[in-house]
Amino acid sequence: MPQLDTPVRLGVQLQPQHVTYPQLRDAVARLEEMGVDVLFNWDHFFPLFGEPDGAHFESWTMLAAWAEQTERVEFGALVNCNSYRNPDLQADMARTIDHISAHGTGTGRFIFGTGSGWFARDYEEYGYEFGTAGSRLDDLAEGLARIEKRWAALNPAPTREIPVMIGGRGEQKTLRLVARHADIWHSFVTPDEVAHKLDVIARWSEKEERDTSGLIVSNELRDRSEADADALYAAGTRLFTLGFSGPEWDYDVVRSWLRWRDAKNA
């Protein structure tokens, strides 16, 4: 069963494409002030839509800047691509960003969202082997084990047990990795699919001998109605993410979902 007694949280994914960095920085400040719970970017090297060669910024360096800029929100990539970086290096970067974000409280706010990658252009133009969906998931499985081992060895250690978010819906490999490693499971599945996917995770959890009763279920709000969000909530979703496009940021959409969140938490 997922974690149901946790408050509903709203995460906004600032898409790092077709904008300037000052515009992104201003959006981060405004969203934190508005009361958003989590800020995300994505881990790609080129725009995913619009002008394919338009302006675009890299994920991890941006996250380090957010760690210093923000005071309250949690943050991370939705999601990091395991393929681009040595797993031990990913662990060290995550630990460092965790510490950067701990100013004022002593506890970091970084969420390690990760996945196996899918956008072929990222691989082809930056010289990474694309492989197959299966081989990339196998690499992710190996990488997560190394990341957890490295976190246990780093000096200084992370300020907290860094939450791991895994994105995807595949039942044979991805959801087994969720059962083995994740604190948060993110997907775009419909409300009527959630129960089945959670049952798959529960069965994998038994095989992995890991307690996933605290798992947070995450899903996307973009292009969905409040009725859809209500149905996802009823199915156990507690973290709701919203893709957010600039440079003409529509903050009224964020305000409406913040009101919905607050009503759920009342």
mmCIF file of C-alpha atoms in Angstrom:
data_model
loop_
_atom_site.group_PDB
_atom_site.id
_atom_site.type_symbol
_atom_site.label_atom_id
_atom_site.label_comp_id
_atom_site.label_asym_id
_atom_site.label_seq_id
_atom_site.Cartn_x
_atom_site.Cartn_y
_atom_site.Cartn_z
ATOM 1 C CA MET A 1 0.000 0.000 0.000
ATOM 2 C CA PRO A 2 1.235 3.556 -0.701
ATOM 3 C CA GLN A 3 1.702 6.206 1.950
ATOM 4 C CA LEU A 4 -1.773 7.739 2.353
ATOM 5 C CA ASP A 5 -1.418 9.772 5.559
ATOM 6 C CA THR A 6 1.094 12.204 4.071
ATOM 7 C CA PRO A 7 -0.126 15.633 2.916
ATOM 8 C CA VAL A 8 -0.779 16.308 -0.742
ATOM 9 C CA ARG A 9 2.189 18.143 -2.253
ATOM 10 C CA LEU A 10 2.508 20.108 -5.482
ATOM 11 C CA GLY A 11 5.679 19.910 -7.541
ATOM 12 C CA VAL A 12 6.289 22.203 -10.513
ATOM 13 C CA GLN A 13 8.620 21.095 -13.297
ATOM 14 C CA LEU A 14 10.289 24.142 -14.783
ATOM 15 C CA GLN A 15 11.117 23.087 -18.317
ATOM 16 C CA PRO A 16 14.661 24.383 -18.994
ATOM 17 C CA GLN A 17 13.988 25.157 -22.667
ATOM 18 C CA HIS A 18 13.242 28.271 -24.735
ATOM 19 C CA VAL A 19 14.026 30.599 -21.799
ATOM 20 C CA THR A 20 16.970 32.560 -20.414
ATOM 21 C CA TYR A 21 18.541 31.590 -17.124
ATOM 22 C CA PRO A 22 17.449 34.844 -15.427
ATOM 23 C CA GLN A 23 13.872 33.929 -16.386
ATOM 24 C CA LEU A 24 14.319 30.508 -14.779
ATOM 25 C CA ARG A 25 15.850 32.041 -11.650
ATOM 26 C CA ASP A 26 12.947 34.466 -11.295
ATOM 27 C CA ALA A 27 10.424 31.635 -11.760
ATOM 28 C CA VAL A 28 12.124 29.595 -9.018
ATOM 29 C CA ALA A 29 11.912 32.526 -6.606
ATOM 30 C CA ARG A 30 8.289 33.246 -7.421
ATOM 31 C CA LEU A 31 7.152 29.624 -7.161
ATOM 32 C CA GLU A 32 8.850 29.152 -3.812
ATOM 33 C CA GLU A 33 7.208 32.329 -2.527
ATOM 34 C CA MET A 34 3.814 31.090 -3.776
ATOM 35 C CA GLY A 35 4.119 27.959 -1.646
ATOM 36 C CA VAL A 36 4.954 25.217 -4.130
ATOM 37 C CA ASP A 37 6.346 22.170 -2.317
ATOM 38 C CA VAL A 38 8.864 20.816 -4.854
ATOM 39 C CA LEU A 39 10.637 22.262 -7.889
ATOM 40 C CA PHE A 40 11.873 20.039 -10.699
ATOM 41 C CA ASN A 41 13.706 20.430 -13.974
ATOM 42 C CA TRP A 42 14.505 17.667 -16.472
ATOM 43 C CA ASP A 43 17.744 16.031 -17.554
ATOM 44 C CA HIS A 44 18.051 16.526 -21.304
ATOM 45 C CA PHE A 45 20.410 18.430 -23.576
ATOM 46 C CA PHE A 46 17.937 19.674 -26.184
ATOM 47 C CA PRO A 47 14.349 20.939 -26.143
ATOM 48 C CA LEU A 48 11.729 18.200 -26.068
ATOM 49 C CA PHE A 49 9.240 20.256 -28.056
ATOM 50 C CA GLY A 50 9.120 23.549 -29.908
ATOM 51 C CA GLU A 51 12.200 24.667 -31.835
ATOM 52 C CA PRO A 52 14.489 21.589 -31.618
ATOM 53 C CA ASP A 53 17.640 23.727 -31.534
ATOM 54 C CA GLY A 54 16.214 26.364 -29.206
ATOM 55 C CA ALA A 55 17.727 27.552 -25.950
ATOM 56 C CA HIS A 56 18.269 24.821 -23.384
ATOM 57 C CA PHE A 57 20.161 24.399 -20.075
ATOM 58 C CA GLU A 58 21.790 21.436 -18.305
ATOM 59 C CA SER A 59 20.092 19.894 -15.282
ATOM 60 C CA TRP A 60 22.646 19.233 -12.519
ATOM 61 C CA THR A 61 24.497 22.544 -12.618
ATOM 62 C CA MET A 62 21.118 24.264 -12.447
ATOM 63 C CA LEU A 63 20.085 22.150 -9.444
ATOM 64 C CA ALA A 64 23.210 23.217 -7.567
ATOM 65 C CA ALA A 65 22.241 26.854 -8.172
ATOM 66 C CA TRP A 66 18.698 26.159 -6.939
ATOM 67 C CA ALA A 67 20.151 24.539 -3.811
ATOM 68 C CA GLU A 68 21.814 27.840 -2.948
ATOM 69 C CA GLN A 69 18.994 30.091 -4.144
ATOM 70 C CA THR A 70 16.074 28.450 -2.355
ATOM 71 C CA GLU A 71 15.294 28.233 1.354
ATOM 72 C CA ARG A 72 12.306 25.905 1.774
ATOM 73 C CA VAL A 73 11.312 23.868 -1.278
ATOM 74 C CA GLU A 74 12.555 20.397 -2.056
ATOM 75 C CA PHE A 75 13.929 20.050 -5.561
ATOM 76 C CA GLY A 76 15.443 17.677 -8.079
ATOM 77 C CA ALA A 77 15.303 16.418 -11.637
ATOM 78 C CA LEU A 78 12.195 14.797 -13.029
ATOM 79 C CA VAL A 79 14.154 12.785 -13.814
ATOM 80 C CA ASN A 80 17.941 12.417 -14.005
ATOM 81 C CA CYS A 81 19.232 10.173 -16.802
ATOM 82 C CA ASN A 82 21.416 7.421 -15.373
ATOM 83 C CA SER A 83 23.252 6.927 -18.675
ATOM 84 C CA TYR A 84 25.088 10.228 -18.811
ATOM 85 C CA ARG A 85 27.249 9.973 -15.693
ATOM 86 C CA ASN A 86 29.210 7.449 -13.697
ATOM 87 C CA PRO A 87 26.933 6.274 -10.842
ATOM 88 C CA ASP A 88 29.475 7.023 -8.117
ATOM 89 C CA LEU A 89 29.818 10.532 -9.520
ATOM 90 C CA GLN A 90 26.023 10.917 -9.457
ATOM 91 C CA ALA A 91 26.032 9.903 -5.791
ATOM 92 C CA ASP A 92 28.732 12.451 -4.982
ATOM 93 C CA MET A 93 26.966 15.230 -6.885
ATOM 94 C CA ALA A 94 23.710 14.415 -5.105
ATOM 95 C CA ARG A 95 25.421 14.425 -1.704
ATOM 96 C CA THR A 96 27.086 17.776 -2.444
ATOM 97 C CA ILE A 97 23.840 19.398 -3.602
ATOM 98 C CA ASP A 98 22.157 17.946 -0.516
ATOM 99 C CA HIS A 99 24.689 19.787 1.662
ATOM 100 C CA ILE A 100 24.440 23.028 -0.327
ATOM 101 C CA SER A 101 20.678 23.036 0.201
ATOM 102 C CA ALA A 102 20.983 22.506 3.965
ATOM 103 C CA HIS A 103 21.832 26.135 4.710
ATOM 104 C CA GLY A 104 19.766 27.456 7.587
ATOM 105 C CA THR A 105 18.380 24.115 8.773
ATOM 106 C CA GLY A 106 21.196 21.590 8.545
ATOM 107 C CA THR A 107 18.992 19.214 6.550
ATOM 108 C CA GLY A 108 19.139 18.986 2.771
ATOM 109 C CA ARG A 109 16.158 19.260 0.452
ATOM 110 C CA PHE A 110 17.390 17.370 -2.620
ATOM 111 C CA ILE A 111 15.323 14.573 -4.187
ATOM 112 C CA PHE A 112 17.257 12.118 -6.345
ATOM 113 C CA GLY A 113 14.863 11.509 -9.219
ATOM 114 C CA THR A 114 16.269 9.077 -11.769
ATOM 115 C CA GLY A 115 15.433 6.960 -14.760
ATOM 116 C CA SER A 116 16.985 4.998 -17.586
ATOM 117 C CA GLY A 117 16.761 7.619 -20.354
ATOM 118 C CA TRP A 118 14.822 7.598 -23.623
ATOM 119 C CA PHE A 119 15.596 10.635 -25.830
ATOM 120 C CA ALA A 120 17.876 9.305 -28.569
ATOM 121 C CA ARG A 121 19.209 12.707 -29.624
ATOM 122 C CA ASP A 122 20.738 13.265 -26.175
ATOM 123 C CA TYR A 123 22.789 10.099 -26.607
ATOM 124 C CA GLU A 124 23.700 10.493 -30.246
ATOM 125 C CA GLU A 125 24.931 14.095 -30.095
ATOM 126 C CA TYR A 126 26.733 13.784 -26.756
ATOM 127 C CA GLY A 127 28.410 10.483 -27.568
ATOM 128 C CA TYR A 128 26.638 8.106 -25.191
ATOM 129 C CA GLU A 129 25.684 4.587 -26.216
ATOM 130 C CA PHE A 130 21.912 4.437 -26.636
ATOM 131 C CA GLY A 131 21.577 0.657 -26.412
ATOM 132 C CA THR A 132 18.068 -0.689 -25.916
ATOM 133 C CA ALA A 133 15.331 0.043 -23.402
ATOM 134 C CA GLY A 134 16.273 -3.190 -21.643
ATOM 135 C CA SER A 135 20.001 -2.483 -21.524
ATOM 136 C CA ARG A 136 19.403 1.026 -20.193
ATOM 137 C CA LEU A 137 17.225 -0.371 -17.410
ATOM 138 C CA ASP A 138 19.901 -2.936 -16.579
ATOM 139 C CA ASP A 139 22.411 -0.095 -16.350
ATOM 140 C CA LEU A 140 20.032 1.774 -14.046
ATOM 141 C CA ALA A 141 19.754 -1.256 -11.770
ATOM 142 C CA GLU A 142 23.539 -1.485 -11.516
ATOM 143 C CA GLY A 143 23.829 2.272 -11.082
ATOM 144 C CA LEU A 144 21.348 2.503 -8.208
ATOM 145 C CA ALA A 145 23.196 -0.184 -6.262
ATOM 146 C CA ARG A 146 26.464 1.701 -6.712
ATOM 147 C CA ILE A 147 24.854 5.017 -5.757
ATOM 148 C CA GLU A 148 23.513 3.642 -2.487
ATOM 149 C CA LYS A 149 26.880 2.048 -1.693
ATOM 150 C CA ARG A 150 28.700 5.308 -2.431
ATOM 151 C CA TRP A 151 26.321 7.339 -0.243
ATOM 152 C CA ALA A 152 27.209 5.022 2.638
ATOM 153 C CA ALA A 153 30.938 5.654 2.097
ATOM 154 C CA LEU A 154 31.075 9.421 1.467
ATOM 155 C CA ASN A 155 32.660 11.804 3.962
ATOM 156 C CA PRO A 156 30.758 13.804 4.936
ATOM 157 C CA ALA A 157 27.675 11.653 4.561
ATOM 158 C CA PRO A 158 24.461 13.148 3.121
ATOM 159 C CA THR A 159 22.549 15.234 5.640
ATOM 160 C CA ARG A 160 19.600 12.835 5.416
ATOM 161 C CA GLU A 161 18.607 9.674 3.609
ATOM 162 C CA ILE A 162 18.226 11.281 0.192
ATOM 163 C CA PRO A 163 14.790 10.349 -1.183
ATOM 164 C CA VAL A 164 14.961 8.323 -4.386
ATOM 165 C CA MET A 165 12.294 8.938 -7.018
ATOM 166 C CA ILE A 166 12.068 6.480 -9.916
ATOM 167 C CA GLY A 167 9.960 7.260 -12.955
ATOM 168 C CA GLY A 168 8.288 4.709 -15.207
ATOM 169 C CA ARG A 169 5.600 2.054 -15.448
ATOM 170 C CA GLY A 170 7.199 -1.088 -16.887
ATOM 171 C CA GLU A 171 6.235 -4.061 -14.752
ATOM 172 C CA GLN A 172 9.153 -6.440 -15.338
ATOM 173 C CA LYS A 173 12.099 -4.125 -14.647
ATOM 174 C CA THR A 174 11.123 -0.562 -13.717
ATOM 175 C CA LEU A 175 8.605 -1.407 -11.011
ATOM 176 C CA ARG A 176 10.982 -3.971 -9.558
ATOM 177 C CA LEU A 177 13.542 -1.179 -9.215
ATOM 178 C CA VAL A 178 10.858 0.929 -7.543
ATOM 179 C CA ALA A 179 10.282 -1.893 -5.051
ATOM 180 C CA ARG A 180 14.024 -2.285 -4.474
ATOM 181 C CA HIS A 181 15.087 1.348 -4.169
ATOM 182 C CA ALA A 182 12.399 4.026 -4.414
ATOM 183 C CA ASP A 183 10.823 6.307 -1.843
ATOM 184 C CA ILE A 184 8.712 7.959 -4.560
ATOM 185 C CA TRP A 185 7.242 6.333 -7.674
ATOM 186 C CA HIS A 186 6.404 8.748 -10.501
ATOM 187 C CA SER A 187 4.375 7.945 -13.590
ATOM 188 C CA PHE A 188 1.792 9.278 -16.014
ATOM 189 C CA VAL A 189 -0.604 6.344 -15.626
ATOM 190 C CA THR A 190 -4.340 6.947 -15.538
ATOM 191 C CA PRO A 191 -6.221 6.757 -12.227
ATOM 192 C CA ASP A 192 -7.688 3.348 -13.049
ATOM 193 C CA GLU A 193 -4.200 1.932 -13.665
ATOM 194 C CA VAL A 194 -2.718 2.990 -10.325
ATOM 195 C CA ALA A 195 -4.120 0.118 -8.249
ATOM 196 C CA HIS A 196 -2.771 -2.532 -10.618
ATOM 197 C CA LYS A 197 0.679 -0.934 -10.751
ATOM 198 C CA LEU A 198 0.781 -0.715 -6.955
ATOM 199 C CA ASP A 199 -0.126 -4.379 -6.768
ATOM 200 C CA VAL A 200 2.812 -5.159 -9.052
ATOM 201 C CA ILE A 201 5.112 -3.092 -6.825
ATOM 202 C CA ALA A 202 3.789 -4.916 -3.748
ATOM 203 C CA ARG A 203 4.543 -8.307 -5.317
ATOM 204 C CA TRP A 204 8.060 -7.206 -6.233
ATOM 205 C CA SER A 205 8.513 -5.846 -2.709
ATOM 206 C CA GLU A 206 7.871 -9.304 -1.304
ATOM 207 C CA LYS A 207 10.537 -10.758 -3.578
ATOM 208 C CA GLU A 208 12.956 -7.960 -2.718
ATOM 209 C CA GLU A 209 12.120 -8.266 1.000
ATOM 210 C CA ARG A 210 11.748 -4.503 1.276
ATOM 211 C CA ASP A 211 8.991 -2.609 3.038
ATOM 212 C CA THR A 212 7.350 -0.163 0.609
ATOM 213 C CA SER A 213 4.478 0.842 2.881
ATOM 214 C CA GLY A 214 5.912 4.368 2.953
ATOM 215 C CA LEU A 215 6.077 4.712 -0.852
ATOM 216 C CA ILE A 216 4.837 8.073 -2.152
ATOM 217 C CA VAL A 217 2.867 7.860 -5.403
ATOM 218 C CA SER A 218 3.495 10.736 -7.826
ATOM 219 C CA ASN A 219 1.685 11.655 -11.023
ATOM 220 C CA GLU A 220 1.376 14.488 -13.545
ATOM 221 C CA LEU A 221 -1.302 17.207 -13.664
ATOM 222 C CA ARG A 222 -0.535 18.861 -16.987
ATOM 223 C CA ASP A 223 -3.568 18.654 -19.330
ATOM 224 C CA ARG A 224 -5.628 17.027 -16.575
ATOM 225 C CA SER A 225 -8.771 18.281 -14.862
ATOM 226 C CA GLU A 226 -9.564 18.520 -11.167
ATOM 227 C CA ALA A 227 -11.766 15.453 -11.631
ATOM 228 C CA ASP A 228 -8.713 13.568 -12.911
ATOM 229 C CA ALA A 229 -6.690 14.808 -9.939
ATOM 230 C CA ASP A 230 -9.451 13.770 -7.544
ATOM 231 C CA ALA A 231 -9.423 10.279 -9.055
ATOM 232 C CA LEU A 232 -5.628 10.061 -8.773
ATOM 233 C CA TYR A 233 -5.888 11.182 -5.151
ATOM 234 C CA ALA A 234 -8.503 8.531 -4.427
ATOM 235 C CA ALA A 235 -6.160 5.947 -5.965
ATOM 236 C CA GLY A 236 -3.367 6.943 -3.563
ATOM 237 C CA THR A 237 -1.424 9.701 -5.343
ATOM 238 C CA ARG A 238 -0.016 12.288 -2.952
ATOM 239 C CA LEU A 239 2.639 14.113 -4.995
ATOM 240 C CA PHE A 240 1.267 15.923 -8.019
ATOM 241 C CA THR A 241 3.630 17.426 -10.583
ATOM 242 C CA LEU A 242 2.864 20.148 -13.093
ATOM 243 C CA GLY A 243 4.867 20.727 -16.263
ATOM 244 C CA PHE A 244 5.451 24.475 -16.527
ATOM 245 C CA SER A 245 6.472 26.215 -19.756
ATOM 246 C CA GLY A 246 8.106 29.616 -20.095
ATOM 247 C CA PRO A 247 8.908 32.318 -20.789
ATOM 248 C CA GLU A 248 5.233 33.312 -20.470
ATOM 249 C CA TRP A 249 4.722 31.423 -17.206
ATOM 250 C CA ASP A 250 1.019 30.989 -16.392
ATOM 251 C CA TYR A 251 1.089 31.391 -12.618
ATOM 252 C CA ASP A 252 -2.712 31.351 -12.428
ATOM 253 C CA VAL A 253 -2.602 27.627 -13.254
ATOM 254 C CA VAL A 254 -0.215 27.074 -10.352
ATOM 255 C CA ARG A 255 -2.446 29.097 -8.033
ATOM 256 C CA SER A 256 -5.467 26.978 -8.953
ATOM 257 C CA TRP A 257 -3.617 23.749 -8.170
ATOM 258 C CA LEU A 258 -2.310 25.212 -4.901
ATOM 259 C CA ARG A 259 -5.916 25.923 -3.908
ATOM 260 C CA TRP A 260 -6.839 22.345 -4.819
ATOM 261 C CA ARG A 261 -3.900 21.029 -2.743
ATOM 262 C CA ASP A 262 -4.891 23.134 0.237
ATOM 263 C CA ALA A 263 -8.495 21.957 0.046
ATOM 264 C CA LYS A 264 -7.312 18.344 0.069
ATOM 265 C CA ASN A 265 -5.118 19.014 3.106
ATOM 266 C CA ALA A 266 -7.755 20.974 5.047
#
